[in-house]
Short mmCIF file of C-alpha atoms and ligand atoms in Angstrom, two decimals:
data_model
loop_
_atom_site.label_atom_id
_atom_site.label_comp_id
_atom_site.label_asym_id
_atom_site.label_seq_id
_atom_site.Cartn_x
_atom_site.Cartn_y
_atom_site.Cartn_z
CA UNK A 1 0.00 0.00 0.00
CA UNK A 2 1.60 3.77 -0.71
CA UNK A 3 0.79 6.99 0.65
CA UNK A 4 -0.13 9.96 -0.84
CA UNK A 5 0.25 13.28 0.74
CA UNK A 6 -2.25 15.94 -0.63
CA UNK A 7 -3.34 19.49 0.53
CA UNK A 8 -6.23 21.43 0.61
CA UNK A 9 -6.25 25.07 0.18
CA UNK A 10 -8.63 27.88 0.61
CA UNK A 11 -8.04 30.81 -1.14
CA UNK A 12 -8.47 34.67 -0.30
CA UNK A 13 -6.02 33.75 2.87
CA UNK A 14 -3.61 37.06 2.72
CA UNK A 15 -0.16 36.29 3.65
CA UNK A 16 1.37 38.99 6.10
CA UNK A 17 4.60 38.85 8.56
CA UNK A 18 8.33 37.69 8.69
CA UNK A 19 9.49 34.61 6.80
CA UNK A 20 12.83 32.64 7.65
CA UNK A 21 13.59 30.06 5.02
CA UNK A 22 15.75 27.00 5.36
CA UNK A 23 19.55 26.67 4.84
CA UNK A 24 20.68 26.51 1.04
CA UNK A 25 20.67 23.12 -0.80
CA UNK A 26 23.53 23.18 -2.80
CA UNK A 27 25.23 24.75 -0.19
CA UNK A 28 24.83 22.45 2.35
CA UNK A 29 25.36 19.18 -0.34
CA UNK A 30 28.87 20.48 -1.38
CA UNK A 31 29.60 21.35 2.86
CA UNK A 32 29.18 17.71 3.59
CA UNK A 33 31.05 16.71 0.42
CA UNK A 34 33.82 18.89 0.87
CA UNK A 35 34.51 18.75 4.25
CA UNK A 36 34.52 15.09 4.39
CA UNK A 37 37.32 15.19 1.90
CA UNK A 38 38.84 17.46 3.54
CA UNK A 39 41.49 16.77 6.76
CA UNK A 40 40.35 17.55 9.76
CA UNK A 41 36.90 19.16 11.87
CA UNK A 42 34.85 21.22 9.71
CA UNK A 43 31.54 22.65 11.15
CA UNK A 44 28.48 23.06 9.18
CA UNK A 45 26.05 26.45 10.51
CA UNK A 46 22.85 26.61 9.06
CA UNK A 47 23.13 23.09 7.33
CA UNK A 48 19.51 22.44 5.46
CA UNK A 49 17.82 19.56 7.57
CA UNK A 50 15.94 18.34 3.85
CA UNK A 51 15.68 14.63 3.11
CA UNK A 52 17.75 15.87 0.40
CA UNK A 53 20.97 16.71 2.07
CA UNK A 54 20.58 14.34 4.93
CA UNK A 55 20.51 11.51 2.40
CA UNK A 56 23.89 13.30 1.16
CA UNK A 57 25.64 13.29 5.38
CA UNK A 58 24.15 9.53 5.37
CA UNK A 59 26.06 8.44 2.58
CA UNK A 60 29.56 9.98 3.76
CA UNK A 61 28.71 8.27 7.41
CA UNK A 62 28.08 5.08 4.90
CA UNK A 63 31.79 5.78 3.89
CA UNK A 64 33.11 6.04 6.80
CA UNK A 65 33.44 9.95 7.87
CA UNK A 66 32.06 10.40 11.37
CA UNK A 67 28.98 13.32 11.24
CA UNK A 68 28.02 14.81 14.06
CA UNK A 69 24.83 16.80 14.79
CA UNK A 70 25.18 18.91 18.17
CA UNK A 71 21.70 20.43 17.47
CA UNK A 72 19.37 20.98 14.25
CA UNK A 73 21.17 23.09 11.17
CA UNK A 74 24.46 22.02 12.35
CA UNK A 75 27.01 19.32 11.42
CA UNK A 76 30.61 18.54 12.42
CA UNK A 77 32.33 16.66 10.06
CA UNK A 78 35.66 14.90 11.00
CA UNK A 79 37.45 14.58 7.26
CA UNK A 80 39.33 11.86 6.21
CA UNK A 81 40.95 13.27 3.80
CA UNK A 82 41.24 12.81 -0.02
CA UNK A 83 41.86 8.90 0.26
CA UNK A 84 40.64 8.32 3.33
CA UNK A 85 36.94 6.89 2.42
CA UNK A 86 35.61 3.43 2.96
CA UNK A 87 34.09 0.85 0.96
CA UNK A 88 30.41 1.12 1.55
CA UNK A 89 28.77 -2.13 2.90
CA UNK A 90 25.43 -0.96 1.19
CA UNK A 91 23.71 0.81 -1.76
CA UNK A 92 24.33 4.70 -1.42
CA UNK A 93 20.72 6.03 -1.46
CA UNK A 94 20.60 9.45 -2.99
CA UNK A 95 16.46 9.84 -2.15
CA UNK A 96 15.04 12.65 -4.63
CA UNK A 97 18.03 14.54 -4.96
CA UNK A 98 20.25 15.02 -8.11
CA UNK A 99 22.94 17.18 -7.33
CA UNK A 100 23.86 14.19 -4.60
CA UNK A 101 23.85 11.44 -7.10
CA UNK A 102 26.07 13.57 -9.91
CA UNK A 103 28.40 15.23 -7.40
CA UNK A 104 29.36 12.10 -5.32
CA UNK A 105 29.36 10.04 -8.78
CA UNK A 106 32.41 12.25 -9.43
CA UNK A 107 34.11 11.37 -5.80
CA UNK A 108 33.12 7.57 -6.09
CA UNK A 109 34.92 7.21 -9.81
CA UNK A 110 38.13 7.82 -8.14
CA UNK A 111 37.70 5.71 -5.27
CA UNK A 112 39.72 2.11 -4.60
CA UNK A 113 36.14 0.11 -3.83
CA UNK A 114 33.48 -0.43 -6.11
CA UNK A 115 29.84 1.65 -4.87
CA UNK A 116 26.29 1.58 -5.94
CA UNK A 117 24.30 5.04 -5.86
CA UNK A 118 20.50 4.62 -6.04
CA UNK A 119 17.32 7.02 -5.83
CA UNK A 120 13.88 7.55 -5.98
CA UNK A 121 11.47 7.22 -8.73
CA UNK A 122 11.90 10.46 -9.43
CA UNK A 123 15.91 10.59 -9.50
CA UNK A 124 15.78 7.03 -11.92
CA UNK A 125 14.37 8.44 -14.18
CA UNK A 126 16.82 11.43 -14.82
CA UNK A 127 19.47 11.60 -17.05
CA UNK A 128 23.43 10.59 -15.98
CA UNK A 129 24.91 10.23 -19.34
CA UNK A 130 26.14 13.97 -18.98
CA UNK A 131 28.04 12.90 -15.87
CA UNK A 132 29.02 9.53 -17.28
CA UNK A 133 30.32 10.78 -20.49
CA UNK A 134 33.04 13.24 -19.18
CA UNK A 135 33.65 10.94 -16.43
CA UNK A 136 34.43 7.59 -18.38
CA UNK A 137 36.93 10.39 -20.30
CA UNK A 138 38.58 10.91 -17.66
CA UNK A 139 39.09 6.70 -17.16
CA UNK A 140 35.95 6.09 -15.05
CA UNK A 141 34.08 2.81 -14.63
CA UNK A 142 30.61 3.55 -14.72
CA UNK A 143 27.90 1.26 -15.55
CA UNK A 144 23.85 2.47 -15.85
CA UNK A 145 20.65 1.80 -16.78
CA UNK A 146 20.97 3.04 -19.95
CA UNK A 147 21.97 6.59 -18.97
CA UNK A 148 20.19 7.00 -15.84
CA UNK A 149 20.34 5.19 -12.06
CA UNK A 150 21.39 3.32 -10.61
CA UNK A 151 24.79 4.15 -11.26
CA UNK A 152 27.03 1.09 -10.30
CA UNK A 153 30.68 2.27 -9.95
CA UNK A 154 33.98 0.05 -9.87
CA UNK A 155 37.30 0.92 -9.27
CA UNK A 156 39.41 3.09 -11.90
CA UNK A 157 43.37 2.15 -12.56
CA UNK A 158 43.56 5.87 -12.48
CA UNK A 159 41.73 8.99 -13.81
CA UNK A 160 43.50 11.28 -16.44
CA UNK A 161 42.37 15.27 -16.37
CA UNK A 162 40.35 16.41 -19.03
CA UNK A 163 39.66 19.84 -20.59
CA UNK A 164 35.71 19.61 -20.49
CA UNK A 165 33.28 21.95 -22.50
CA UNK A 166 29.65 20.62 -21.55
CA UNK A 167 26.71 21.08 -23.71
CA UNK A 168 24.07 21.97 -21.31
CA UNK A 169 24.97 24.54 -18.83
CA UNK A 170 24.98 22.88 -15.73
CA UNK A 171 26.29 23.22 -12.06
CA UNK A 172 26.22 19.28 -11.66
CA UNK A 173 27.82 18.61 -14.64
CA UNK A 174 30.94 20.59 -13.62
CA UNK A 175 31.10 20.18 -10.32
CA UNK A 176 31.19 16.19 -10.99
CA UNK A 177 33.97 16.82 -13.08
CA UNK A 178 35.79 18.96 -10.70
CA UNK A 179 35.57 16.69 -7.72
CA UNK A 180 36.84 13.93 -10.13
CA UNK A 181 39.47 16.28 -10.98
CA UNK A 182 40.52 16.43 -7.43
CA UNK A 183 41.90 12.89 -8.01
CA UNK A 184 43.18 12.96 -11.97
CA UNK A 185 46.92 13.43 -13.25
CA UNK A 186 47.53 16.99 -14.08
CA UNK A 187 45.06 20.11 -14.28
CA UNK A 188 41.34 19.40 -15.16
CA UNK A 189 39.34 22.02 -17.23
CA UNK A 190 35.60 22.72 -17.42
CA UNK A 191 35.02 25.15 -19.57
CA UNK A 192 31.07 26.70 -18.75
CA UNK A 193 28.34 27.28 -22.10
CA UNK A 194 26.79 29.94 -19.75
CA UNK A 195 28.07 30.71 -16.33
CA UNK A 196 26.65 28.43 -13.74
CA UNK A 197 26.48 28.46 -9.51
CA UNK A 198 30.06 28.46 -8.59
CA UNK A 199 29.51 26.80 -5.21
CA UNK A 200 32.01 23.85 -5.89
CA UNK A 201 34.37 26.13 -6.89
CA UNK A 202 34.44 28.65 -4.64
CA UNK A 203 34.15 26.14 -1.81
CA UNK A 204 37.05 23.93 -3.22
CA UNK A 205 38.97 27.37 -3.09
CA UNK A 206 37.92 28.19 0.65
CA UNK A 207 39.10 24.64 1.65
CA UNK A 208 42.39 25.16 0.32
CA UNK A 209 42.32 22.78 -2.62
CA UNK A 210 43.99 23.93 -5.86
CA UNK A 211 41.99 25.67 -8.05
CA UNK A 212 41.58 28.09 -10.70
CA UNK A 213 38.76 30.37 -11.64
CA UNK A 214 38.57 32.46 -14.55
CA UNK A 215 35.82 33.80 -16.35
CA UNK A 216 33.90 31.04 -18.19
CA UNK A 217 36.76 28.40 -17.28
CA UNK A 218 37.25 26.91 -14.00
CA UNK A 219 40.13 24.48 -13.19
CA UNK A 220 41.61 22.14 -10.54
CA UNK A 221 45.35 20.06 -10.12
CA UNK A 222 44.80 16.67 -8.88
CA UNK A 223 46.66 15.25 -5.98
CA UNK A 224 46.06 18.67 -3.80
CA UNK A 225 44.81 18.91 -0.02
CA UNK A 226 41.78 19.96 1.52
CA UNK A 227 41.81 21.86 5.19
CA UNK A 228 38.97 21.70 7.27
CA UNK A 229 37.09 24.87 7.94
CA UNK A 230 33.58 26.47 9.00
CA UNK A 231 30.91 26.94 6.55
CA UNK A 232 28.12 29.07 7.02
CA UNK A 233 25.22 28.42 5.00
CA UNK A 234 22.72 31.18 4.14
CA UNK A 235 19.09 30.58 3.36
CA UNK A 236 17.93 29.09 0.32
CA UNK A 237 17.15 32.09 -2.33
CA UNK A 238 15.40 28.99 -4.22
CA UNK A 239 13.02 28.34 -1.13
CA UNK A 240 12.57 32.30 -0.28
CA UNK A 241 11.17 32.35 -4.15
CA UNK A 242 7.81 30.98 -3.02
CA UNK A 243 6.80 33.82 -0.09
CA UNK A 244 8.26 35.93 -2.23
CA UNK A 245 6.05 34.98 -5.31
CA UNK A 246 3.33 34.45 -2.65
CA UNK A 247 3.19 37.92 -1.16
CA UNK A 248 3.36 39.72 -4.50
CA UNK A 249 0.48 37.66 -6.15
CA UNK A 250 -1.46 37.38 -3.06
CA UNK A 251 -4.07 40.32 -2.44
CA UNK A 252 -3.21 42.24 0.42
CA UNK A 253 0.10 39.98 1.58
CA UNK A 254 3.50 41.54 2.82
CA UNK A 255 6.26 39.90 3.25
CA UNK A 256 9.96 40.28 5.60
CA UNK A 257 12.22 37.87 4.31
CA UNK A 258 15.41 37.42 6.54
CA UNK A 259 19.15 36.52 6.10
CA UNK A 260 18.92 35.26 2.11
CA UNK A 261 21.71 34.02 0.09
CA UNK A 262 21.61 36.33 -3.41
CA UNK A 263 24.24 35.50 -5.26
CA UNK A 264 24.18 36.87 -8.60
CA UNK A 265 24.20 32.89 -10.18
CA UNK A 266 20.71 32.47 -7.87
CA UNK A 267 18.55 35.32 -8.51
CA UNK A 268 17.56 35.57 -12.25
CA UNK A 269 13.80 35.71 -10.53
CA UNK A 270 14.08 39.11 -9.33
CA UNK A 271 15.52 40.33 -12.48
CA UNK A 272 12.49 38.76 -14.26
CA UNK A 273 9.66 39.38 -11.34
CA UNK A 274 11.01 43.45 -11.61
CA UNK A 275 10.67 43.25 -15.67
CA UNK A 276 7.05 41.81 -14.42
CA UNK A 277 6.50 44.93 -12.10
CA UNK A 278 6.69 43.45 -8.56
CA UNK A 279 7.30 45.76 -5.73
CA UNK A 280 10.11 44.37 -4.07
CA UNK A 281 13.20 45.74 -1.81
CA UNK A 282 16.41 44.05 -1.39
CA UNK A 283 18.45 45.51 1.44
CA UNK A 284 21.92 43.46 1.22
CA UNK A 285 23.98 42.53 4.39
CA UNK A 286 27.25 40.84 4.66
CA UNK A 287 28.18 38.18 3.08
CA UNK A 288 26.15 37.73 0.22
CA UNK A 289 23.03 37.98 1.79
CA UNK A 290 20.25 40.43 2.18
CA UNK A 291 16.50 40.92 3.95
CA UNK A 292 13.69 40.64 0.60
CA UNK A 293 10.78 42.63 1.64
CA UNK A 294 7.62 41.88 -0.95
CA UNK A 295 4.18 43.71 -1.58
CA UNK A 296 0.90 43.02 -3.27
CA UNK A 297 1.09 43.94 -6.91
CA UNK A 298 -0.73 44.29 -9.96
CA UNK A 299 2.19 42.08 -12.10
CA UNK A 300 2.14 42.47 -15.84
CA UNK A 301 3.50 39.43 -18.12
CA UNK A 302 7.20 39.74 -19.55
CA UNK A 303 9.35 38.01 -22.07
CA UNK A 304 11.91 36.27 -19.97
CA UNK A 305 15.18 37.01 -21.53
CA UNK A 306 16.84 33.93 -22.25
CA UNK A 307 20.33 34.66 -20.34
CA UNK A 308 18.22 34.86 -17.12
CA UNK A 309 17.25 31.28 -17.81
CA UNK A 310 20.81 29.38 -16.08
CA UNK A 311 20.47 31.89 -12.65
CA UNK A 312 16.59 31.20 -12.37
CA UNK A 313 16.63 27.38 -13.25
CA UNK A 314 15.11 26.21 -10.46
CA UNK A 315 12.56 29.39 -10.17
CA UNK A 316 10.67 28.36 -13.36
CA UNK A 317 7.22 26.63 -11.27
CA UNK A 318 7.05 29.73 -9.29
CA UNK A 319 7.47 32.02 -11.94
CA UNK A 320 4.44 30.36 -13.99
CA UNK A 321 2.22 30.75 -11.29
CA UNK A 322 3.25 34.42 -10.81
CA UNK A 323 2.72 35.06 -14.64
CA UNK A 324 -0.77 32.93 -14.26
CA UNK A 325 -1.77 35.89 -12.05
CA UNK A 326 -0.57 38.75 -14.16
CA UNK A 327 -1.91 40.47 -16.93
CA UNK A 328 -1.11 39.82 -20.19
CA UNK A 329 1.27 37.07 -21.72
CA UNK A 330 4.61 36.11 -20.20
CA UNK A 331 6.77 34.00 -22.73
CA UNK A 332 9.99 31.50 -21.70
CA UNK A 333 12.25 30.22 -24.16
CA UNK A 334 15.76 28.23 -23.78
CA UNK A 335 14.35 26.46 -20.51
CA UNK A 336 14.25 22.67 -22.04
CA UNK A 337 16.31 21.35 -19.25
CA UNK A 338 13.18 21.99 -17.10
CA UNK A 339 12.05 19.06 -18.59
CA UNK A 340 14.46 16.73 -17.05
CA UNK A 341 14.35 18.04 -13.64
CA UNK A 342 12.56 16.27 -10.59
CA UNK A 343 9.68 16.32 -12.89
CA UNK A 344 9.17 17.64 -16.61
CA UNK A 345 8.87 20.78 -14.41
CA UNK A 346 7.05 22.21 -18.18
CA UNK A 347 4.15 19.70 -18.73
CA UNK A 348 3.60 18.98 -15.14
CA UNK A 349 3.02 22.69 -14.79
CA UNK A 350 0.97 23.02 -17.70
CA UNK A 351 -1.31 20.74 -16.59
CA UNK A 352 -2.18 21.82 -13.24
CA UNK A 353 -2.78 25.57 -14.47
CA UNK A 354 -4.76 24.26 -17.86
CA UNK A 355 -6.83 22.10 -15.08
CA UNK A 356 -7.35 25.74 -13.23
CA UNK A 357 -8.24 27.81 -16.22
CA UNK A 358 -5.23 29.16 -17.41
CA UNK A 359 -4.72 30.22 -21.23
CA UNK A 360 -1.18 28.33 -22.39
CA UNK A 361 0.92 27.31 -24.52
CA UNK A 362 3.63 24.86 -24.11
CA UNK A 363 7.11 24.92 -26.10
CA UNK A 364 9.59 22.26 -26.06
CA UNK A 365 11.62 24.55 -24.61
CA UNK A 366 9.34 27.01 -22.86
CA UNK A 367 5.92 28.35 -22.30
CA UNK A 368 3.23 31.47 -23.44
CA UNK A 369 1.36 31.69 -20.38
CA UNK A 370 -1.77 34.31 -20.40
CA UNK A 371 -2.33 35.96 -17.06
CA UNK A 372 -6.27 35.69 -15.65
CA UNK A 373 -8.73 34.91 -12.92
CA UNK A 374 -7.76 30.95 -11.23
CA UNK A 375 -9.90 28.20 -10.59
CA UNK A 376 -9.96 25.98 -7.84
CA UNK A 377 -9.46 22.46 -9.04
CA UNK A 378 -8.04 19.08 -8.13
CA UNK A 379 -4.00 19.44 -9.54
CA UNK A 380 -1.04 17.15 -8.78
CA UNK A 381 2.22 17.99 -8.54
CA UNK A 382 3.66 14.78 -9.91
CA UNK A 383 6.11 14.81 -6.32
CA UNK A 384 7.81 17.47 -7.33
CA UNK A 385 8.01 19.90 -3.99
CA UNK A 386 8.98 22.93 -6.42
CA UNK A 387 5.42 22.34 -8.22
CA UNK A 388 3.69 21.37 -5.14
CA UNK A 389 4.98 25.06 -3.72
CA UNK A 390 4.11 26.59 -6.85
CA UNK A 391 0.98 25.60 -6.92
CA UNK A 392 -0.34 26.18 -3.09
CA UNK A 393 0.64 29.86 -3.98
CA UNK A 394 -2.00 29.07 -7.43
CA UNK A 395 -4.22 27.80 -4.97
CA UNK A 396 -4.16 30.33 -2.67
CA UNK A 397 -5.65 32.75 -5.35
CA UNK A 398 -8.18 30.86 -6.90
CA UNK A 399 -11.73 31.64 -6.74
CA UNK A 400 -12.42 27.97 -4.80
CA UNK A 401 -10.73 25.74 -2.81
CA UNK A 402 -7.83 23.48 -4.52
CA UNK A 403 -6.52 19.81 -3.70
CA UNK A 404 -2.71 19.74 -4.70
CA UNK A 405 -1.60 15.91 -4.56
CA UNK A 406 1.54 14.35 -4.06
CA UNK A 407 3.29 16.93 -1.86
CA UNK A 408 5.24 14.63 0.64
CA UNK A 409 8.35 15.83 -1.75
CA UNK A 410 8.18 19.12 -0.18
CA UNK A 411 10.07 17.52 2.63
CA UNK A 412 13.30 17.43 0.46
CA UNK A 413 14.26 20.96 -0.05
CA UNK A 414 11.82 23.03 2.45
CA UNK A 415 11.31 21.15 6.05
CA UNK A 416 8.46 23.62 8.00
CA UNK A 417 7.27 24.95 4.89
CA UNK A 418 3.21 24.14 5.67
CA UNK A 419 3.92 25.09 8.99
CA UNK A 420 5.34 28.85 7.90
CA UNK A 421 2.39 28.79 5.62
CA UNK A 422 0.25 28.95 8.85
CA UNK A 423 1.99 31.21 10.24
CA UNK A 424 2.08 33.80 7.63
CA UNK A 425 -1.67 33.18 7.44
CA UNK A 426 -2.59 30.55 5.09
CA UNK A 427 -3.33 26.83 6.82
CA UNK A 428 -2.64 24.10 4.25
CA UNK A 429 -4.83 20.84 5.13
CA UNK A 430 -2.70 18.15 4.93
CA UNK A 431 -4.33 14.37 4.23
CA UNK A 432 -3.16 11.24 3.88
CA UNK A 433 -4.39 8.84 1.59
CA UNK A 434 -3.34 5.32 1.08
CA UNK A 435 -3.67 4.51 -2.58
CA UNK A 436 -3.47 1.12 -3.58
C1 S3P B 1 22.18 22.44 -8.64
C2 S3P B 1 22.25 22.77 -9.97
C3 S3P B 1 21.07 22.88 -10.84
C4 S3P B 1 19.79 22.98 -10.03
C5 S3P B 1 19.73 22.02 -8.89
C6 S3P B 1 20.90 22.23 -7.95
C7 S3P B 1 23.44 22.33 -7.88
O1 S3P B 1 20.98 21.72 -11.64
O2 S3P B 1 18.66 22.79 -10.88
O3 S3P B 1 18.52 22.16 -8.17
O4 S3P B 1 23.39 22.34 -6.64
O5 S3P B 1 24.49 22.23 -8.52
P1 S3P B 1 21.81 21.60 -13.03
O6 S3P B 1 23.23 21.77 -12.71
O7 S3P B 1 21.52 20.23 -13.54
O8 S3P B 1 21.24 22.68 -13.90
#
């Protein structure tokens, strides 16, 4: 018998008060990755407690790094250094989440002991060959399922760098390669379509690993060392997207947002939510992070310029819904990889919003979506917790109640989120249903 978690939302809830949002995902992935491969006692602050991540510090304790968690958000990690990991006695189990499965693909190529990383529905279904590729250049072993998990990975004689120019513009992609490169002969290139999150990078850099970054071009020299250090992780700009979509779609809503991470690589939404009109104030602090205030506004629809598209990648659900409540059309090209993402991010949004009486058209790449009045209506988010977000914020300004299904996924990137919901002012009914 399987479960099925669904909500039930009433709209016309305004959304008013101060939000804090969990710690960063591919922050907190890389922390764990890094600082297990580092030497020495790194501490994690502000570590995202996700089934996501926590599947990632499970699989380093499965390798023999010892993780430590003094209190919620935090981690100490006691490195082993670069050669110091263990043969797993198990499958690795990478849940939902993708960036774990291609990043640690790239550590377990180099390794002495043969692995097995495995995932959920969701993650076998999506595509490895653009980790597998580069890495079986670089004189990896890596069998599949036909390009996608589970990824079954035996022991290298050695891995050669590579000078790497990937097709699709992707974080994992290069940051696989990288961490690979940690363990090749001589200097390993990845050479970047469009510029990408440089978390890998700039993380390899702050743990004192050898590496090189230059504009479109990042390198690393194999054979290097890794010191521990502290991380501090900032909030999640991807999980501050949906209060901040919320409270300017939302009649009468106002939102604080505290303490966000806005790095340049994050936060194509703003640019496209200000070519969209929103009222919204971003007061920056140290460190790459700043408080997001948001207001009610009357949102008009935008062509999304295409560059945006790599710094907003994971924004795309949330950015439908807000151009499903503004006037006019709002049009998104050069966004096919959303197709290949927990869900096909495209279709699965399509549907729900068709189902609530939106006007669109879907691209292979993109979407037309023409802003009007929302239905209430019975939607699923196909597990994906960046549509089931999405679409409470649909439902929440719909002219009846909604039922979104399939939302246990939500879990993964955004622990609390119902629960801020309720706070903010909006209760989400929460059911579940066994389905058999
Ligand atoms: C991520 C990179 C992006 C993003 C994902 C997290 C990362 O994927 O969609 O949620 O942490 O590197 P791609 O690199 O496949 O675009």
């Amino acid at each position: 018998m399987t479960k099925r978690t669904d909500w039930q939302i009433e709209p016309g809830q305004a959304l008013n008060g101060e939000a804090v949002v969990p710690g960063d995902k591919s922050i907190s992935h890389r922390a764990i990755m890094l600082a297990s491969l580092a030497e020495g006692r790194s501490e994690i602050d502000g570590f995202l407690e996700g089934e996501d991540t926590r599947a990632t510090a499970q699989i380093f304790a499965q390798l023999g790094v010892r993780i430590e968690t003094p209190e919620a958000r935090r981690r100490i990690v006691h490195g082993v250094g670069l050669h110091g990991l263990q043969a797993p006695t198990a499958e690795l189990d990478c849940g939902n989440a993708g960036t774990g499965m291609r990043l640690l693909a790239g550590v377990l190529a180099a390794q002495r002991f043969s692995s097995v990383l495995c995932g959920d529905a969701s993650l076998s279904k999506r595509p490895m060959q653009r980790i597998i590729d580069p890495l079986t250049e670089m004189g990896a072993q890596i069998a599949s399922n036909g390009g996608r998990p589970p990824l079954r990975v035996t022991p290298a004689q050695s891995l050669a760098a590579i000078d790497y120019s990937p097709l699709v513009a992707s974080a994992q992609v290069k940051s696989a390669v990288l961490l690979a490169g940690l363990y090749a002969d001589g200097e390993t290139i990845v050479r970047e379509p469009q510029p990408t999150r440089d978390y890998s990078e700039r993380m390899l850099h702050g743990f004192g690993w050898p590496v090189r970054i230059e504009p479109g071009r990042v390198s690393v020299s194999g054979g290097g060392r890794g010191t521990a250090m502290a991380v501090r992780v900032p909030s999640d700009f991807s999980s501050a997207a949906f209060p901040l979509v919320a409270g300017l779609v939302t009649p009468n809503s106002e939102l604080h947002l505290r303490g966000i991470g806005i790095d340049a690589r994050r936060t194509g939404l703003l640019a496209a939510l200000r070519l969209m009109g929103a009222k919204l104030e971003v007061r920056p602090k140290s460190l790459g992070e700043a408080d997001i205030s948001v207001y009610y506004s009357s949102l008009q629809g935008a062509d999304i310029p295409v560059d945006l598209v790599p710094d907003m990648i994971d924004e795309f659900p949330v950015l439908f819904v807000a151009a499903a409540c503004a006037k006019g059309t709002t049009r998104v090209r050069g966004a096919a990889e959303l197709r290949v993402k927990e869900s096909d991010r495209i279709a699965v949004m399509a549907t729900a919003l068709r189902k609530m009486g939106v006007t669109l058209v879907e691209h292979p790449d993109g979407i037309d979506i023409v802003g009007g009045a929302l239905d209430g209506a019975i939607v699923d988010s196909a597990g994906d917790h960046r549509c089931a977000m999405a679409l409470t914020i649909a439902a929440g300004c719909a002219g009846s109640c909604s039922t979104i299904t399939d939302c246990a996924n939500v879990e993964t990137s955004f622990p609390g989120f119902s629960a801020l919901w309720g706070q903010l002012g909006c209760s989400i009914k929460e059911s579940t249903n066994e389905l058999s």
